[in-house]
mmCIF file of C-alpha atoms and ligand atoms in Angstrom:
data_model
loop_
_atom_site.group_PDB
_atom_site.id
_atom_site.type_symbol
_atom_site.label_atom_id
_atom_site.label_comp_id
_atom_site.label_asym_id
_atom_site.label_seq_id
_atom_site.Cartn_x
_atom_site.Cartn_y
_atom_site.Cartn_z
ATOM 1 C CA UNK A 629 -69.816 13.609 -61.279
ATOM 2 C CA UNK A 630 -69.318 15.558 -64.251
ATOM 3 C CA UNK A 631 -69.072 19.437 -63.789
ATOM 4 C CA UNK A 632 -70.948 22.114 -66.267
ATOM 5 C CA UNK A 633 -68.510 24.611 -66.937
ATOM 6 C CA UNK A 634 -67.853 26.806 -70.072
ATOM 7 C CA UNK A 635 -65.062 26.061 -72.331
ATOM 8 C CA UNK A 636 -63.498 29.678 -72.844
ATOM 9 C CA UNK A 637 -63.367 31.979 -69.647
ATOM 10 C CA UNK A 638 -62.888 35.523 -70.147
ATOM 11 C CA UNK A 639 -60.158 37.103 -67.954
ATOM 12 C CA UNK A 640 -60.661 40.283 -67.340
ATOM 13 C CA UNK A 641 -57.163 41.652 -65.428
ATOM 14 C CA UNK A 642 -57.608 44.380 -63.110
ATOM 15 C CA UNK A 643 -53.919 44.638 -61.570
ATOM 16 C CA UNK A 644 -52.843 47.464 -62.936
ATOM 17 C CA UNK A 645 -55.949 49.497 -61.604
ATOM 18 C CA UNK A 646 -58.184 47.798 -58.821
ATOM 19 C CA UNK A 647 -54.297 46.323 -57.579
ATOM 20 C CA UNK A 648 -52.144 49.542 -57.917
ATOM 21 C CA UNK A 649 -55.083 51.815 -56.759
ATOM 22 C CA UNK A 650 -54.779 50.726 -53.262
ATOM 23 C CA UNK A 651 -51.107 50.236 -52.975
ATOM 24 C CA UNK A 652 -49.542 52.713 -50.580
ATOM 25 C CA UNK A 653 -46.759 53.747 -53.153
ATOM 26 C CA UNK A 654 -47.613 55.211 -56.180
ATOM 27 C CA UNK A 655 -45.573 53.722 -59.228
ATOM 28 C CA UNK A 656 -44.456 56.143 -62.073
ATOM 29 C CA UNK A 657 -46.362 56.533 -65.514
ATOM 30 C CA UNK A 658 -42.855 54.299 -66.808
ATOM 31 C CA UNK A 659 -43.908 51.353 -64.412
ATOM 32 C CA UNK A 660 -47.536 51.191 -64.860
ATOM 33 C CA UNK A 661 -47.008 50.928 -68.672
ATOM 34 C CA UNK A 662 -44.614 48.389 -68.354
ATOM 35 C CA UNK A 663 -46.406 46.530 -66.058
ATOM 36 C CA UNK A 664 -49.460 46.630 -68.727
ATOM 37 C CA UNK A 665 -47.542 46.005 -71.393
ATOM 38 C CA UNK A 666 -46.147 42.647 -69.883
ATOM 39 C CA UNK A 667 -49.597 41.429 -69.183
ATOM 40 C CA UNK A 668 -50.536 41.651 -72.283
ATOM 41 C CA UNK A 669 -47.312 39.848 -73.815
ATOM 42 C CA UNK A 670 -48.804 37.284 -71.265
ATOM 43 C CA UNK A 671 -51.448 36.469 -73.274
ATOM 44 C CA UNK A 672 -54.408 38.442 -71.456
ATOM 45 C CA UNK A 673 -56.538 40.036 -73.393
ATOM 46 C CA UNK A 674 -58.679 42.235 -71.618
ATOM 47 C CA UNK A 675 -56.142 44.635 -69.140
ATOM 48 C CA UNK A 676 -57.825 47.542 -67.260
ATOM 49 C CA UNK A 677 -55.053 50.028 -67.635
ATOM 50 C CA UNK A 678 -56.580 52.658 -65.377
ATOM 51 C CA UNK A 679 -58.966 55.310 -63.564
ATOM 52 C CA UNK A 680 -59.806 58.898 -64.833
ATOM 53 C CA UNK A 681 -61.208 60.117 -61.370
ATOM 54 C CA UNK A 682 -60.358 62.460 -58.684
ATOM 55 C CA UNK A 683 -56.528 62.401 -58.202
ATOM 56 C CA UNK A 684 -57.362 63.713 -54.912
ATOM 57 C CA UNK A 685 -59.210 61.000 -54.226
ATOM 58 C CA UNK A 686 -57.493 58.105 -56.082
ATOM 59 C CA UNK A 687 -53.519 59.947 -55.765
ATOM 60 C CA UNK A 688 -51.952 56.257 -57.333
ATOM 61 C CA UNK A 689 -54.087 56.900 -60.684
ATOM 62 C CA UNK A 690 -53.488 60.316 -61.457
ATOM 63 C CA UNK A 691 -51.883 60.529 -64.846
ATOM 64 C CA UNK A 692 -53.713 57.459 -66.004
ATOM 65 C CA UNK A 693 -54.110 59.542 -69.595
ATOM 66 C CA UNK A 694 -50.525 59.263 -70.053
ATOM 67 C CA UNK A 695 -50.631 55.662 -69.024
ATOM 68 C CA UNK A 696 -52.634 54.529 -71.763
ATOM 69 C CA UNK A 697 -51.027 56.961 -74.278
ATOM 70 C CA UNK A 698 -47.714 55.338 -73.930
ATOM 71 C CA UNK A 699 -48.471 52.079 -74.152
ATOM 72 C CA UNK A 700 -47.519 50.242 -77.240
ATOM 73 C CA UNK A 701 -50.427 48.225 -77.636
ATOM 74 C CA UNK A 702 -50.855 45.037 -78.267
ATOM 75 C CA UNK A 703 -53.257 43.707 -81.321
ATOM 76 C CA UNK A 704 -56.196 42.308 -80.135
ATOM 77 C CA UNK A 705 -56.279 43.333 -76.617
ATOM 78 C CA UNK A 706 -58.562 45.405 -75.425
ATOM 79 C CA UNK A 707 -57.336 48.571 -72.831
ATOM 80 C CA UNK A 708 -59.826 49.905 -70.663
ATOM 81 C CA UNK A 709 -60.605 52.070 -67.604
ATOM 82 C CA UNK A 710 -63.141 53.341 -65.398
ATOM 83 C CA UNK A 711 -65.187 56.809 -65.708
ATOM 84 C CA UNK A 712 -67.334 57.786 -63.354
ATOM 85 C CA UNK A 713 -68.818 60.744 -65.068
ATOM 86 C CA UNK A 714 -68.701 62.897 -68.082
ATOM 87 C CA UNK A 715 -65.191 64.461 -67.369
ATOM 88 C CA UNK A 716 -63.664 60.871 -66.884
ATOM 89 C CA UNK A 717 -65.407 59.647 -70.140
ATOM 90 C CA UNK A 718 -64.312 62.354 -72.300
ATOM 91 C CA UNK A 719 -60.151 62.323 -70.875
ATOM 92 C CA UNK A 720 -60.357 58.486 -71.450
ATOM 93 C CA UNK A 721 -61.590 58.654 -74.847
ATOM 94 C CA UNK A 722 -58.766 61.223 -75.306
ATOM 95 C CA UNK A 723 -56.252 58.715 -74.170
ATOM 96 C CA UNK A 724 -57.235 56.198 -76.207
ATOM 97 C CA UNK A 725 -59.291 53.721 -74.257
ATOM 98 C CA UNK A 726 -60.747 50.798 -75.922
ATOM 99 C CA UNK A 727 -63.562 50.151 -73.473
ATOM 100 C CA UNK A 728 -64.693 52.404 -70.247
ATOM 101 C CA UNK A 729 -66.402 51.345 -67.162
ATOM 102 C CA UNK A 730 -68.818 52.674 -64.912
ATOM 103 C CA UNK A 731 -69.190 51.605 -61.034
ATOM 104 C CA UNK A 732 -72.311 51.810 -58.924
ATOM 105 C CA UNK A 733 -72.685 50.398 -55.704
ATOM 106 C CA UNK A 734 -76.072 47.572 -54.140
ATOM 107 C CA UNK A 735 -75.211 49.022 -50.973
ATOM 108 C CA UNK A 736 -76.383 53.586 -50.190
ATOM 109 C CA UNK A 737 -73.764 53.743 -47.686
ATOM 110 C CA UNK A 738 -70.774 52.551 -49.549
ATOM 111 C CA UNK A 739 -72.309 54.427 -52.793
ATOM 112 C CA UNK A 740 -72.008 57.853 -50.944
ATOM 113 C CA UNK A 741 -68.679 56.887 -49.833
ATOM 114 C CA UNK A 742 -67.150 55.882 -52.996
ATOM 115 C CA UNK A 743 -68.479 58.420 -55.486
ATOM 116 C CA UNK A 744 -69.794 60.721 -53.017
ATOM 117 C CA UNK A 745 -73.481 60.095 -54.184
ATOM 118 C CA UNK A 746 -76.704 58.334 -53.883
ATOM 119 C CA UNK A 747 -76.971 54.970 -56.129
ATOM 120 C CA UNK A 748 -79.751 56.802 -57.829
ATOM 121 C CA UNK A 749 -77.696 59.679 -58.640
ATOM 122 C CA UNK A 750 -74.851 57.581 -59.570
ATOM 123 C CA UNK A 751 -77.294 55.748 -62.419
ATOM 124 C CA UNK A 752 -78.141 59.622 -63.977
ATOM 125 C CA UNK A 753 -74.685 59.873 -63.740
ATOM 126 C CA UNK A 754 -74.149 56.941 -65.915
ATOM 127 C CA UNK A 755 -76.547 57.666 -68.291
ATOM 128 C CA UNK A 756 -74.673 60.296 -70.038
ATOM 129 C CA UNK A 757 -71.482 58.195 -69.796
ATOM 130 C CA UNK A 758 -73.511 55.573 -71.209
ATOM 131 C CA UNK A 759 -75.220 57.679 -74.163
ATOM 132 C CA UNK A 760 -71.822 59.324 -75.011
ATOM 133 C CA UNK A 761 -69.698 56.354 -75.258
ATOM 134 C CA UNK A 762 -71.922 55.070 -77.315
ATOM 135 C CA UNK A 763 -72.474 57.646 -79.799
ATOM 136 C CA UNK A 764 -68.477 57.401 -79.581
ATOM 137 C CA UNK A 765 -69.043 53.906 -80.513
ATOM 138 C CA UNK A 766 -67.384 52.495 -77.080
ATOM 139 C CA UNK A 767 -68.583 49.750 -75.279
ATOM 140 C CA UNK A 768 -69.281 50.143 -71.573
ATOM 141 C CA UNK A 769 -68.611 47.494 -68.589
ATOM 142 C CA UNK A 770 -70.415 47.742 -65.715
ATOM 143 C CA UNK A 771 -69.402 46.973 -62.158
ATOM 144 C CA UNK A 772 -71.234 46.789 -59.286
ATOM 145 C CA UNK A 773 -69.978 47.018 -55.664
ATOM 146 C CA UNK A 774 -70.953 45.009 -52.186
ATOM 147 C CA UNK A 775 -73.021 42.305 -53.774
ATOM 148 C CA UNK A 776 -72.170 40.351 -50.421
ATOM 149 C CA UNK A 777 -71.900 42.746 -48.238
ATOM 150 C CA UNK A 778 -70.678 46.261 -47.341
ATOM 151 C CA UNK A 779 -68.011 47.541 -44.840
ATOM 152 C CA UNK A 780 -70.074 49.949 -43.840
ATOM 153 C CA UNK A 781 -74.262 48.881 -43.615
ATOM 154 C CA UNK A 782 -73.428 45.169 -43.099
ATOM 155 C CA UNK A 783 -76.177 43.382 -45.038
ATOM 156 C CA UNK A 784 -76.859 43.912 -48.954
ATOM 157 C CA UNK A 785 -80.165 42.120 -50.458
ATOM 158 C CA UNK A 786 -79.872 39.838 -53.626
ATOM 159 C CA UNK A 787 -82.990 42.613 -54.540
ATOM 160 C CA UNK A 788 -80.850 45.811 -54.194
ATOM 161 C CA UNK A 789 -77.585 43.858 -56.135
ATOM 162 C CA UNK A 790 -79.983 42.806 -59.174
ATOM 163 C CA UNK A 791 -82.053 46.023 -59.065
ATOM 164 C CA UNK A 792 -78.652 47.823 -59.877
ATOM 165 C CA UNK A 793 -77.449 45.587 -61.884
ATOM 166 C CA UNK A 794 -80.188 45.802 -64.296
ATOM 167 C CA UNK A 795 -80.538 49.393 -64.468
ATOM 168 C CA UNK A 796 -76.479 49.431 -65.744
ATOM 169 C CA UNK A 797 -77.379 46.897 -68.107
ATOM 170 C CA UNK A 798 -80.474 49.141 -69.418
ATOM 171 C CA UNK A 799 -78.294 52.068 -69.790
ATOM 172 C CA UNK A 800 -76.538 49.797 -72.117
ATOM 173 C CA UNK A 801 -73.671 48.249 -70.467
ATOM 174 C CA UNK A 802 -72.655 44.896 -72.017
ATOM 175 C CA UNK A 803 -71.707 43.011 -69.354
ATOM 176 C CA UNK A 804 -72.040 43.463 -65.549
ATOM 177 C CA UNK A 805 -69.380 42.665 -62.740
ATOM 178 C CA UNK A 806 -70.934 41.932 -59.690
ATOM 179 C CA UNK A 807 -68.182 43.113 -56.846
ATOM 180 C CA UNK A 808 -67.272 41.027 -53.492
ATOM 181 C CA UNK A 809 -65.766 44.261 -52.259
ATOM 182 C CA UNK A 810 -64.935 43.314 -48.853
ATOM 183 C CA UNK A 811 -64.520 39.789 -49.839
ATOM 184 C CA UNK A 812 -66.770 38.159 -47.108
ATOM 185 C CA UNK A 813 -68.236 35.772 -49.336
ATOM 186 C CA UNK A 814 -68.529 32.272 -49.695
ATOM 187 C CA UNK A 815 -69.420 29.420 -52.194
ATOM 188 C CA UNK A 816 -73.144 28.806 -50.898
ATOM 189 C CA UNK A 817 -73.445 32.339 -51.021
ATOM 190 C CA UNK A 818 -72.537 32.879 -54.601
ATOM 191 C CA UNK A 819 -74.387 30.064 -55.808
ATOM 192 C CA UNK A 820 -77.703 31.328 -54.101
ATOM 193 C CA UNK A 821 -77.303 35.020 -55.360
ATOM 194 C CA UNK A 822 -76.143 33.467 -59.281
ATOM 195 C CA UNK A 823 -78.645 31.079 -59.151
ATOM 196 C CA UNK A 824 -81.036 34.144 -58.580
ATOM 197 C CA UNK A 825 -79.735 36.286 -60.728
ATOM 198 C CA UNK A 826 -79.384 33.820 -63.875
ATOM 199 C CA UNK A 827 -83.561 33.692 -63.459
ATOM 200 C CA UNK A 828 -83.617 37.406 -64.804
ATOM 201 C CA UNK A 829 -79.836 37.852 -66.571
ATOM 202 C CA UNK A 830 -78.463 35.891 -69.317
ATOM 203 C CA UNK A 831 -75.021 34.819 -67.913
ATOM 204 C CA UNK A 832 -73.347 36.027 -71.233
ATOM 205 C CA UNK A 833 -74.133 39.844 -69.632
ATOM 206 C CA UNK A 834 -72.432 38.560 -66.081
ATOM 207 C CA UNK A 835 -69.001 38.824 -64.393
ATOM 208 C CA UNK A 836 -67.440 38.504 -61.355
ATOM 209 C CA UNK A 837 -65.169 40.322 -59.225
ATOM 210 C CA UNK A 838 -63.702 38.540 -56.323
ATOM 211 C CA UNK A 839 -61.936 40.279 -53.192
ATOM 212 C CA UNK A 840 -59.736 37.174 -51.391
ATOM 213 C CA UNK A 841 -59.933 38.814 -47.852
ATOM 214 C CA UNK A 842 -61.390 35.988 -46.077
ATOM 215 C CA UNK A 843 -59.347 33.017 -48.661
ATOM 216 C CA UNK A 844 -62.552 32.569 -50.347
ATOM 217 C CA UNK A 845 -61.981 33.945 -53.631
ATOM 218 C CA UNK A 846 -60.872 30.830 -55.904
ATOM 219 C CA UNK A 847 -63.631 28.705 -54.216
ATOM 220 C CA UNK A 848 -66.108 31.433 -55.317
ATOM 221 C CA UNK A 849 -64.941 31.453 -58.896
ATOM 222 C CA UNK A 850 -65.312 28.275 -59.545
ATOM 223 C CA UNK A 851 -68.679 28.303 -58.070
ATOM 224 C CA UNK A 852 -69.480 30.953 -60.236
ATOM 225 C CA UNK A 853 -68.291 29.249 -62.730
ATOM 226 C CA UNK A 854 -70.374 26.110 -62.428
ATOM 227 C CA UNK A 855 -73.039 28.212 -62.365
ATOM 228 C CA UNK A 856 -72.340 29.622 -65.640
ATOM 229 C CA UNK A 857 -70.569 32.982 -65.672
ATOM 230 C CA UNK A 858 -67.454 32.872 -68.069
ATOM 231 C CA UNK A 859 -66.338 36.398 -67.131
ATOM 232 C CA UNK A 860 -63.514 36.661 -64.209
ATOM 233 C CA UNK A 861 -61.958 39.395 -63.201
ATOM 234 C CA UNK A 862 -58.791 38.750 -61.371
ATOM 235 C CA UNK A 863 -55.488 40.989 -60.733
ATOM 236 C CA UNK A 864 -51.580 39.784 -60.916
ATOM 237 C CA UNK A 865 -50.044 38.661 -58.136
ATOM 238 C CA UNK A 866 -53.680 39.850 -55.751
ATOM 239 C CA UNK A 867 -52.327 43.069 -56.294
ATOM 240 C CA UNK A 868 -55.551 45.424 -55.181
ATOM 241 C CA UNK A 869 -58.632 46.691 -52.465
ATOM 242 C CA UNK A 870 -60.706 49.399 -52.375
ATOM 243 C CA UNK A 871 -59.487 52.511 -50.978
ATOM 244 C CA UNK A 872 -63.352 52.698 -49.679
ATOM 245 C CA UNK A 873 -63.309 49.253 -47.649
ATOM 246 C CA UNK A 874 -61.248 49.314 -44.932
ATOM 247 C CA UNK A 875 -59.574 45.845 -44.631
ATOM 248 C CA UNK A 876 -60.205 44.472 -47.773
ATOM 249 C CA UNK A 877 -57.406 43.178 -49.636
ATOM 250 C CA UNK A 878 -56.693 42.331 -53.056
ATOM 251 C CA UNK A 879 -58.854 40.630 -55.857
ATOM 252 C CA UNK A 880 -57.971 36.816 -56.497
ATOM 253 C CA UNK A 881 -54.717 36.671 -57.918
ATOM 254 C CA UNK A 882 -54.828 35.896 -61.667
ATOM 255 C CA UNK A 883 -52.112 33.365 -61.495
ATOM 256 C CA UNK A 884 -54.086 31.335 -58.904
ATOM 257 C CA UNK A 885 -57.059 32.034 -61.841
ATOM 258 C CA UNK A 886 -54.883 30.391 -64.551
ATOM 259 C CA UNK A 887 -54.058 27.431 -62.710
ATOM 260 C CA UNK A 888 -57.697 26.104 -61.596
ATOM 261 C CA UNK A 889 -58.858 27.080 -64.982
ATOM 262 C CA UNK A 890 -55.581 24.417 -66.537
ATOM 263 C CA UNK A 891 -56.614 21.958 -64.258
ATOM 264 C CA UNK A 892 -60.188 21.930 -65.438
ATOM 265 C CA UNK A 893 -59.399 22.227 -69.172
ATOM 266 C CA UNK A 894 -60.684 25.758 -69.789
ATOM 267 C CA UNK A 895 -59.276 27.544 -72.565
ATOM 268 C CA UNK A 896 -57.987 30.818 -70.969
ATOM 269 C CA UNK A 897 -55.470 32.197 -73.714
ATOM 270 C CA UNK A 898 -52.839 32.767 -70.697
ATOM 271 C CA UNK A 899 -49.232 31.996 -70.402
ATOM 272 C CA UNK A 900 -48.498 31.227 -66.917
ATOM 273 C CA UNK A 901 -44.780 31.719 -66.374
ATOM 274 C CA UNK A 902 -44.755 34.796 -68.144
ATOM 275 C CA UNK A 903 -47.436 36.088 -66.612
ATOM 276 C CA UNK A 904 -45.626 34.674 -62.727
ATOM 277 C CA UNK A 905 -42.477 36.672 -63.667
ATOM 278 C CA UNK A 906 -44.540 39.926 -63.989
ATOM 279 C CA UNK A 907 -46.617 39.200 -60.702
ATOM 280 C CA UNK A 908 -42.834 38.959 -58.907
ATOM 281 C CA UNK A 909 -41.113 41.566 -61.368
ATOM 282 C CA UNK A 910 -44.121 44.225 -59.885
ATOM 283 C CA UNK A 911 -44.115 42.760 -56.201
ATOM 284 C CA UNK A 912 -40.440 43.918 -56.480
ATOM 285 C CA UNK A 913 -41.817 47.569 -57.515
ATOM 286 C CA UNK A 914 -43.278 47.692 -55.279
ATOM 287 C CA UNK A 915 -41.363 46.737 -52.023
ATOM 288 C CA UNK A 916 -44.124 43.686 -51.320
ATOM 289 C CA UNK A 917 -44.752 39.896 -51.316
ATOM 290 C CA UNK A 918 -46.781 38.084 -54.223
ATOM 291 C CA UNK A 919 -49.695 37.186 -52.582
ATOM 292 C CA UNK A 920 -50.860 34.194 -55.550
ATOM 293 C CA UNK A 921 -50.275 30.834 -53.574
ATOM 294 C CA UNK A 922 -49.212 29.552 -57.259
ATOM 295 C CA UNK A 923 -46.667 31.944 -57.672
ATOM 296 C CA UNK A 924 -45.235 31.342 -54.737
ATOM 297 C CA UNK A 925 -45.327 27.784 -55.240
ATOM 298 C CA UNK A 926 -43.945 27.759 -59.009
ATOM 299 C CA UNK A 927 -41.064 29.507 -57.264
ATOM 300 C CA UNK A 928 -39.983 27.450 -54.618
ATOM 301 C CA UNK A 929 -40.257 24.960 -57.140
ATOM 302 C CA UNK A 930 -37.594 26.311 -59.143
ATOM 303 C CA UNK A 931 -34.890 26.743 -56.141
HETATM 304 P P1 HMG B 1259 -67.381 64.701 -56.258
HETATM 305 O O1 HMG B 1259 -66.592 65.409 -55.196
HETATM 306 O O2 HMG B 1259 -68.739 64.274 -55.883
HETATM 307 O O3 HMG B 1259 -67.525 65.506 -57.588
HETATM 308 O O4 HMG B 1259 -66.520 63.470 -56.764
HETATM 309 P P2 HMG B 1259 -67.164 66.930 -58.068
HETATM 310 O O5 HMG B 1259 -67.721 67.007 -59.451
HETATM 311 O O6 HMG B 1259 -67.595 67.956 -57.046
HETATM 312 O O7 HMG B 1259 -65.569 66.982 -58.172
HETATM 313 C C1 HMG B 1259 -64.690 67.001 -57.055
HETATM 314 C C2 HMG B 1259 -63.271 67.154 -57.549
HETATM 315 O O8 HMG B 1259 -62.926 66.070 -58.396
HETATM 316 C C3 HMG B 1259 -63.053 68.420 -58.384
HETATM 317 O O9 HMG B 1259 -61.693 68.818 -58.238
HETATM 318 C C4 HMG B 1259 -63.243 67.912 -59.794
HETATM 319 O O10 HMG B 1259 -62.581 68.711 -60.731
HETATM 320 C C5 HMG B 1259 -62.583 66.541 -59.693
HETATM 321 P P3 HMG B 1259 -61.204 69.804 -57.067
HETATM 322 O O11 HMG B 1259 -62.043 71.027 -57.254
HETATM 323 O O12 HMG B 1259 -61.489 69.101 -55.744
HETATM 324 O O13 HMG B 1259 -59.749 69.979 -57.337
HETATM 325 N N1 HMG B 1259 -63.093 65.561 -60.658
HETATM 326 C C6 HMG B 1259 -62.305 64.827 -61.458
HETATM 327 N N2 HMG B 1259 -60.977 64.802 -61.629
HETATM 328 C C7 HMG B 1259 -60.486 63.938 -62.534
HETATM 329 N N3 HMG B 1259 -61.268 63.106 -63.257
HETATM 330 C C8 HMG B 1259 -62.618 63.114 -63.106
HETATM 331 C C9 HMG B 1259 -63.175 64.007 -62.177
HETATM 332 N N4 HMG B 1259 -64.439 64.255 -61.799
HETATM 333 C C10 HMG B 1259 -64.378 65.214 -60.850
HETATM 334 N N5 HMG B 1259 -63.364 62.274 -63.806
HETATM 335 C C11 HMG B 1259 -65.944 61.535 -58.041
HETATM 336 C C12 HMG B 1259 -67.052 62.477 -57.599
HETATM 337 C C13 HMG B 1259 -66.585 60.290 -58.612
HETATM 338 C C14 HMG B 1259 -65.112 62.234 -59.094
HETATM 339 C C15 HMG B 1259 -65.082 61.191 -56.804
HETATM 340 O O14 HMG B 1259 -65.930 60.721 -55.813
HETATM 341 C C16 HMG B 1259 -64.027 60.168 -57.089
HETATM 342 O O15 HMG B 1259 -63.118 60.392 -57.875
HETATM 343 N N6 HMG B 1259 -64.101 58.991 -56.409
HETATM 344 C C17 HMG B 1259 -63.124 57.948 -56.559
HETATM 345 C C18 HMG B 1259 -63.856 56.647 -56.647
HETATM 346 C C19 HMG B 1259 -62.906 55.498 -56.940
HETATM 347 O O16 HMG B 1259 -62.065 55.592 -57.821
HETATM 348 N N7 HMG B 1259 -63.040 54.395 -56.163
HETATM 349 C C20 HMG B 1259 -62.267 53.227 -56.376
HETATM 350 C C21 HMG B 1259 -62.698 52.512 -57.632
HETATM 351 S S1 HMG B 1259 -64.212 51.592 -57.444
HETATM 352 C C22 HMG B 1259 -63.683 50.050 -56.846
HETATM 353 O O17 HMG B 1259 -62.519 49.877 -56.557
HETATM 354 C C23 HMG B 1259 -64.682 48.924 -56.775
HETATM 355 C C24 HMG B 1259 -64.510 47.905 -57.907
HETATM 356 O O18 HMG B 1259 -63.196 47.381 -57.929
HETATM 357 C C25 HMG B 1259 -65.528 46.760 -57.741
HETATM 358 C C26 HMG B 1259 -65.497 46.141 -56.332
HETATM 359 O O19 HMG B 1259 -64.447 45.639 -55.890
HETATM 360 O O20 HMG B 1259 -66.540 46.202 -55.701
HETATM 361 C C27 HMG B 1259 -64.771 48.553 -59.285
HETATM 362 MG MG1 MG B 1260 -62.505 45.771 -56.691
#
């Protein structure tokens, strides 16, 4: 059986924000450069280097502006971070960012709990991040939480996840990420909500963002990669959660990434070791285990 998969994949590393937002120890402006400057001496190319929202809300991505000031950047990769309004927008474009995102939600109840407002609101919201960064000449991800489900209303329809999704992409984001938040999904799952969004989206304009909370995370990326999306977000070492989703842990590790894409042949632009010794170098930051199976693996190997 031959599988249809795209040649390039797109990794889009969210370590150093989705990962070190929900650590419990917050790491010095020093160590989150560091950390994004190594990935991108890896070989990624897309790094999401922060978060201009509450610090009272988000305490681990305060000073996020003097994150991405520091940074000696790399040519060629792009440094980006989310905005949630017009405040975020304009202290990201101040530091620099390359690319911004904005984050809605499929499901009301996790909306309100995240950014404290109504998914409707949230998309006004947007709006004037979306107009301004554009008149700024930025380009503007999209993400969208709970596509699978939500921590707390349970249940999210395919209707609600693509009804979102298309109003981000009509305020002019190029490219959506559709969010396993809680990581509950599986591979059926993914295919049936892809295969129903692919009807309506070209899968240039898709992503996806995979929590690995029930060990389901890899198998979902390559299903979503059969089905045609080329766009994976991933974080070093599974770094990450939501501080909103109680229980879920972090996105699929991007080492894990890396490997299944070698295997298959995909061109990826990634240099695996280097990229391991970062995932251990910030594990030891921060006082915890790597949680990529091939990480751990490569370095048993080695003793
Ligand atoms: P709010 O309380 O509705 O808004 O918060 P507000 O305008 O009344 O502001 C409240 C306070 O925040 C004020 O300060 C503002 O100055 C300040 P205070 O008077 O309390 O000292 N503020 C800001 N400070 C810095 N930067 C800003 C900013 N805006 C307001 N841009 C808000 C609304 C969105 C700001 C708040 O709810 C918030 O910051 N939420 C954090 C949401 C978040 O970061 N969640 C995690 C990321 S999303 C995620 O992880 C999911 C994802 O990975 C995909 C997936 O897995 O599903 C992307
Ligand atoms: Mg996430």
């Amino acid at each position: 059986m031959s599988l249809s998969l795209p040649e390039t994949v797109r990794i889009v590393e969210v370590g150093p924000r989705d990962g070190l937002q929900n650590e419990t120890a917050a790491l010095d402006v020093a160590t989150r450069v560091a950390l994004i400057e190594r990935l991108a001496d890896s070989g990624l190319g897309t790094i999401e280097a922060g978060s201009f929202v509450s610090p009272r809300w988000i305490p681990q991505m305060a000073d996020s502006g003097q994150v991405l000031t520091k940074l000696q950047r790399r040519p060629g990769v792009r440094y980006t971070a989310l905005t949630p309004n017009r405040r975020g927008l304009e202290d990201a474009m101040a530091a620099g960012a390359d690319e911004v995102a904005v984050f809605a939600a499929a499901s009301e109840a996790f909306s309100q709990h995240n950014i404290n407002c109504s998914i409707a609101e949230s998309v006004e919201r947007f709006r004037e991040v979306c107009e301004l960064a554009s008149a700024a000449g930025l380009p503007v991800r999209g993400y969208v939480s709970c596509v699978l489900g939500c921590p707390y209303q349970g249940t999210v329809s395919e209707s609600a996840v693509y009804d979102v999704t298309r109003r981000l992409l009509d305020l002019g984001c190029y490219e959506v990420s559709l969010g396993d938040t809680i990581g509950v999904g599986t591979a059926g799952r993914v295919e049936s909500l892809l295969s129903d969004g692919l009807q309506q989206i070209p899968s240039e304009w898709l992503a996806v963002h995979f929590h690995d909370t029930y060990g389901q995370a890899l198998a979902n990326v390559l299903m979503a990669l059969q089905c045609g999306v080329r766009s994976i977000d991933s974080s070093v070492a599974g770094l990450g959660g939501c501080p909103y989703a109680p229980g879920a842990s972090g996105n699929v590790a991007t080492e894990d990434v890396v490997y299944l894409l070698d295997g298959l042949g995909l061109r990826h632009g990634v240099d695996l070791e280097q990229l391991r010794a970062t995932g251990d170098w910030i594990c030891g930051q921060l006082g915890r285990k790597n949680r990529s199976r091939v990480a751990n693996a490569l370095a048993a190997a080695q003793h």
